[in-house]
Coordinates of C-alpha atoms in Angstrom, one line a residue:
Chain W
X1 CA 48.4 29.5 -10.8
X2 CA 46.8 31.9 -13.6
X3 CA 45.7 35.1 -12.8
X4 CA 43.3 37.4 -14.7
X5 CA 43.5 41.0 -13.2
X6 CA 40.2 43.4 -13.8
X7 CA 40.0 47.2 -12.1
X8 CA 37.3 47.0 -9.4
X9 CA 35.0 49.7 -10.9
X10 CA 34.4 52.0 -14.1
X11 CA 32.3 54.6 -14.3
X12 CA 31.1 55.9 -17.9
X13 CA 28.5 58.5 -19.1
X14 CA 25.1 57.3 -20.4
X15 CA 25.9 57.0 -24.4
X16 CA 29.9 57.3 -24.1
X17 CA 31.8 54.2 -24.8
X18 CA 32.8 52.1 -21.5
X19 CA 36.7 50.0 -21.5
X20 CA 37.2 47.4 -19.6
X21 CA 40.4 45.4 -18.8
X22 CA 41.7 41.8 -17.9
X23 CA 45.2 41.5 -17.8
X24 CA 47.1 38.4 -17.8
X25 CA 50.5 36.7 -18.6
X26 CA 50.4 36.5 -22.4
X27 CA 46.7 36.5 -22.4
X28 CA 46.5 37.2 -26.3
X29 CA 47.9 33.4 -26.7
X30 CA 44.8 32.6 -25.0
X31 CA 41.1 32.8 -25.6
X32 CA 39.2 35.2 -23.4
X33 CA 35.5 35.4 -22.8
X34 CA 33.5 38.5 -21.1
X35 CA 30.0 37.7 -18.7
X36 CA 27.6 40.6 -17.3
X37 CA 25.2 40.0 -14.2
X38 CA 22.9 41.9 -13.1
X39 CA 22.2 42.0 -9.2
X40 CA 20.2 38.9 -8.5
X41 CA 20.6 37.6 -12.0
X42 CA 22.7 34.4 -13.3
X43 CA 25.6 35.6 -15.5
X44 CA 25.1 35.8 -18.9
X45 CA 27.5 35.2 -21.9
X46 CA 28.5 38.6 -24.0
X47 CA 32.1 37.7 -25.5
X48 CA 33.7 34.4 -26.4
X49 CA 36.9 33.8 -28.7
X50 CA 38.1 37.4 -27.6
X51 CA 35.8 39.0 -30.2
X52 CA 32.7 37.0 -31.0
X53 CA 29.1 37.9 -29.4
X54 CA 26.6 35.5 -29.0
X55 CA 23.2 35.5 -30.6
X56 CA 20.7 38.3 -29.0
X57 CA 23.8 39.9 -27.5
X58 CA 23.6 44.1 -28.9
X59 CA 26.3 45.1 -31.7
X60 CA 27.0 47.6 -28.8
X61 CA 29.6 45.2 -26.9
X62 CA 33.2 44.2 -28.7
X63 CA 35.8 42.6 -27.3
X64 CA 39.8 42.3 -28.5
X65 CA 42.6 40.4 -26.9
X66 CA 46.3 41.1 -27.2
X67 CA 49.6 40.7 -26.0
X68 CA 48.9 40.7 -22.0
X69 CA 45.2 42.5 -22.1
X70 CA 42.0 42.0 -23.2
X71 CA 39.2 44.5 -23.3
X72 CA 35.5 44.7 -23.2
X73 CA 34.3 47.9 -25.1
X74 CA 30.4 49.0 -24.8
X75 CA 29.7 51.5 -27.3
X76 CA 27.3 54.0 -26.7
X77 CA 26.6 52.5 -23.2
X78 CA 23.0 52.4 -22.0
X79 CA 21.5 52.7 -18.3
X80 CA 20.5 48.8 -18.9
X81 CA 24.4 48.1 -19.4
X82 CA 25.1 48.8 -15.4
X83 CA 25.9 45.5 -14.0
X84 CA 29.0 43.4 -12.9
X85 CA 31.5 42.3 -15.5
X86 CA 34.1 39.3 -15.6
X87 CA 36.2 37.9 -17.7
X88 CA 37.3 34.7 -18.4
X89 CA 40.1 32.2 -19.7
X90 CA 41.3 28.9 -20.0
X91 CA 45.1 27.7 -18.8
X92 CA 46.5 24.3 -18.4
X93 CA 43.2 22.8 -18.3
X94 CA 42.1 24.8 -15.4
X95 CA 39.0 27.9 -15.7
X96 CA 40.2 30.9 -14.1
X97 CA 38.0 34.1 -13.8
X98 CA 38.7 37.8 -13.2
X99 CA 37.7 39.3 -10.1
X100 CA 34.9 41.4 -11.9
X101 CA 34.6 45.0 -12.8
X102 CA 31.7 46.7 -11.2
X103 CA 30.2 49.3 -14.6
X104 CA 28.9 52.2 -13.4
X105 CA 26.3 54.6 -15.7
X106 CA 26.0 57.9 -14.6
Chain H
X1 CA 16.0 26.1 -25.5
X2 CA 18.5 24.9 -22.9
X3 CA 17.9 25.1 -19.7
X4 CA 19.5 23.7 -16.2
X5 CA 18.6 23.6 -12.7
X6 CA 20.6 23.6 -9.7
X7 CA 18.8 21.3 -7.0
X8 CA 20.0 20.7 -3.5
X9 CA 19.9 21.3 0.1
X10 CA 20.0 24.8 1.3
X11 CA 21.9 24.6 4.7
X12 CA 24.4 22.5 5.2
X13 CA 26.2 22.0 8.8
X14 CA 29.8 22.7 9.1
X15 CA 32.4 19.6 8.1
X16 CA 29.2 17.7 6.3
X17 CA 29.7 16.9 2.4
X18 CA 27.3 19.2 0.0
X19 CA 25.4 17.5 -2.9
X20 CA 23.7 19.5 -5.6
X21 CA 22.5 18.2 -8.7
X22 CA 22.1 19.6 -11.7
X23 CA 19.4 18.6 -14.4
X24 CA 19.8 19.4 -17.9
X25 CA 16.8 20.4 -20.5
X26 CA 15.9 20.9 -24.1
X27 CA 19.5 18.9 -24.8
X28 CA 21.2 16.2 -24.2
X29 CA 24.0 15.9 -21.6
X30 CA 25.9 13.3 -23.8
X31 CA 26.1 16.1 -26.7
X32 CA 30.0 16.3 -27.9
X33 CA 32.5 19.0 -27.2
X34 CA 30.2 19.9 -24.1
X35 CA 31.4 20.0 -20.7
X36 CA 29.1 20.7 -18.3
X37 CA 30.4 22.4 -15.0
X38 CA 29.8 24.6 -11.6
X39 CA 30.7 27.9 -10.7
X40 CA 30.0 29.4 -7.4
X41 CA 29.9 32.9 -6.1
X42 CA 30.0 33.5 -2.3
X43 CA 28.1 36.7 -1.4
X44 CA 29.3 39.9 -2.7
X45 CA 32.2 38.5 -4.4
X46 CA 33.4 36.6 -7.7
X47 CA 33.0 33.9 -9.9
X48 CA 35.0 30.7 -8.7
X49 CA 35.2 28.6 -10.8
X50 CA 34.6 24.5 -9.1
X51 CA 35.2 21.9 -11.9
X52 CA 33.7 20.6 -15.1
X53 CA 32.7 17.3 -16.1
X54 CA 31.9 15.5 -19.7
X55 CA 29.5 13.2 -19.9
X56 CA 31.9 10.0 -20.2
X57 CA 33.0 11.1 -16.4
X58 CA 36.3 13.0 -17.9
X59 CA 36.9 15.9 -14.9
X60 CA 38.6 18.9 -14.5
X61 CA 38.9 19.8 -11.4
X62 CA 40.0 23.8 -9.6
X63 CA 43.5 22.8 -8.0
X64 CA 42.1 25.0 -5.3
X65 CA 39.3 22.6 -4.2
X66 CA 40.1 19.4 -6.1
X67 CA 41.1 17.4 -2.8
X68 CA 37.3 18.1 -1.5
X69 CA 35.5 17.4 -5.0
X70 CA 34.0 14.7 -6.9
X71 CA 31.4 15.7 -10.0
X72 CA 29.9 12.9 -11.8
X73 CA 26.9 12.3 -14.1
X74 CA 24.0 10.2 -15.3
X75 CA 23.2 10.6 -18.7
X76 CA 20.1 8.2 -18.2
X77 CA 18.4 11.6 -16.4
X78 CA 20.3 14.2 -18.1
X79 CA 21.9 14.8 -14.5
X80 CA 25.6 16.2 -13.6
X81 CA 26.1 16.4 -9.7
X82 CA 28.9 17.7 -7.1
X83 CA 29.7 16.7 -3.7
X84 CA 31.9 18.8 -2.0
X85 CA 32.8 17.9 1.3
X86 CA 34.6 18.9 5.1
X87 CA 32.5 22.2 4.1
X88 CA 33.2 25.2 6.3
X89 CA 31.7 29.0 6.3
X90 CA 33.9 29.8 3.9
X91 CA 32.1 27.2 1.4
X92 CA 28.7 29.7 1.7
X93 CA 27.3 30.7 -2.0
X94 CA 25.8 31.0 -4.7
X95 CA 26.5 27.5 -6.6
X96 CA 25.5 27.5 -10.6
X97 CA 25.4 25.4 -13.1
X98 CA 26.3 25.5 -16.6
X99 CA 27.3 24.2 -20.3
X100 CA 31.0 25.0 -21.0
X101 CA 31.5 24.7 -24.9
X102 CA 35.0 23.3 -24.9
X103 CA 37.3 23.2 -27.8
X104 CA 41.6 21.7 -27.7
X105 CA 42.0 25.0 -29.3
X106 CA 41.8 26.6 -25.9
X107 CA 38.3 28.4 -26.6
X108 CA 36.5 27.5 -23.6
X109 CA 33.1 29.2 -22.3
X110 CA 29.7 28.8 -20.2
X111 CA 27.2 29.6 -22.7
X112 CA 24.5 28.9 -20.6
X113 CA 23.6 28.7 -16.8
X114 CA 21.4 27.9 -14.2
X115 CA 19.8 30.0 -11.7
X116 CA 21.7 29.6 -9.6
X117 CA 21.4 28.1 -5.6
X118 CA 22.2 29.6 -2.2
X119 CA 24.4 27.2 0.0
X120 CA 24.7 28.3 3.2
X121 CA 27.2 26.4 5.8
X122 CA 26.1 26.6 9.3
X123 CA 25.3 24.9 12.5

């Protein structure tokens, strides 16, 4: 079966820029989409089609996706961006997730 | 505004079948290139995806759990449900809801989601 591969944690300074990962067997042939939650909260949509942001989502978050990665990039990362962070694809009709990358603001 | 709502029981007993339901506002559950699907998330861990249905009764089912799973839907109430049966500890969660835009290009994504539901198996 699929896998999607995220590091457990990353820590980034309050207004640096924050990288996060997803590898995956030939990913970049795929489409890959990026959630945030919040402790308690429902996960909420921040990347589809490896680049796109959804409506009310900051210019802050970008997303690319190529060759066996794809990557989540917070610009100027705020206090508000701490949260949990997965991302997702689609492979022989199946939805698999990453395991989620814990962001860290300090 | 979208909006869905997990409903269901909160404890289940070990080896029983779960049923949640899922009921779907501000749109129609019959809308095209929509799949509507759940997700759960067992405490302090990830996103699993469970299976996704479209509103003719088309499934796509996680190979993972696909032998305990049946999803189906009643467009008369807006409604998508999911029994999952022989249900053990393991089963305990978080179980959501949500609209998977789905395209044949491959794009596929849960724009929007529920609040989400504790399950918790025990006797």
């Amino acid at each position: 079966s699929y896998e999607l591969t995220q590091p457990p944690s990353v820590s980034v300074s309050p207004g640096q820029t924050a990288t996060i990962t997803c590898s995956g067997d030939k990913l970049g042939d795929k489409y890959a989409c990026w959630y945030q939650q919040k402790p308690g909260q429902s996960p909420v949509l921040v990347i589809y089609k490896d680049s796109k942001r959804p409506s009310g989502i900051p210019e802050r978050f970008s997303g690319s996706n190529s060759g066996n990665t794809a990557t989540l990039t917070i610009s100027g990362t705020q206090a508000m961006d701490e949260a949990d962070y997965y991302c997702q694809a689609w492979d022989s009709s199946n939805v698999v997730f990453g395991g989620g990358t814990k962001l860290t603001v300090l | 505004q979208l909006q869905l709502q997990e409903s269901g029981p909160g404890l289940v007993k070990p080896s029983e079948t779960l049923s949640l339901t899922c009921t779907v506002s501000g749109g129609s559950i019959s809308s095209s290139s929509y799949y509507w699907g759940w997700i759960r998330q067992p405490p302090g861990k990830g996103l699993e995806w469970i299976g996704s249905i479209y509103y003719s009764g088309s499934t796509f089912y996680n190979p993972s759990l696909k032998s305990r799973v049946t999803m189906s839907v009643d467009t008369s109430k807006n409604q998508f449900s999911l029994k999952l049966s022989s249900l053990t500890a393991a089963d305990t969660a978080v179980y959501y809801c949500a609209r998977q835009d789905y395209s044949s290009s491959g794009s596929n994504f849960f724009d929007y989601w529920g609040q989400g539901t504790l399950v918790t198996v025990s006797s």
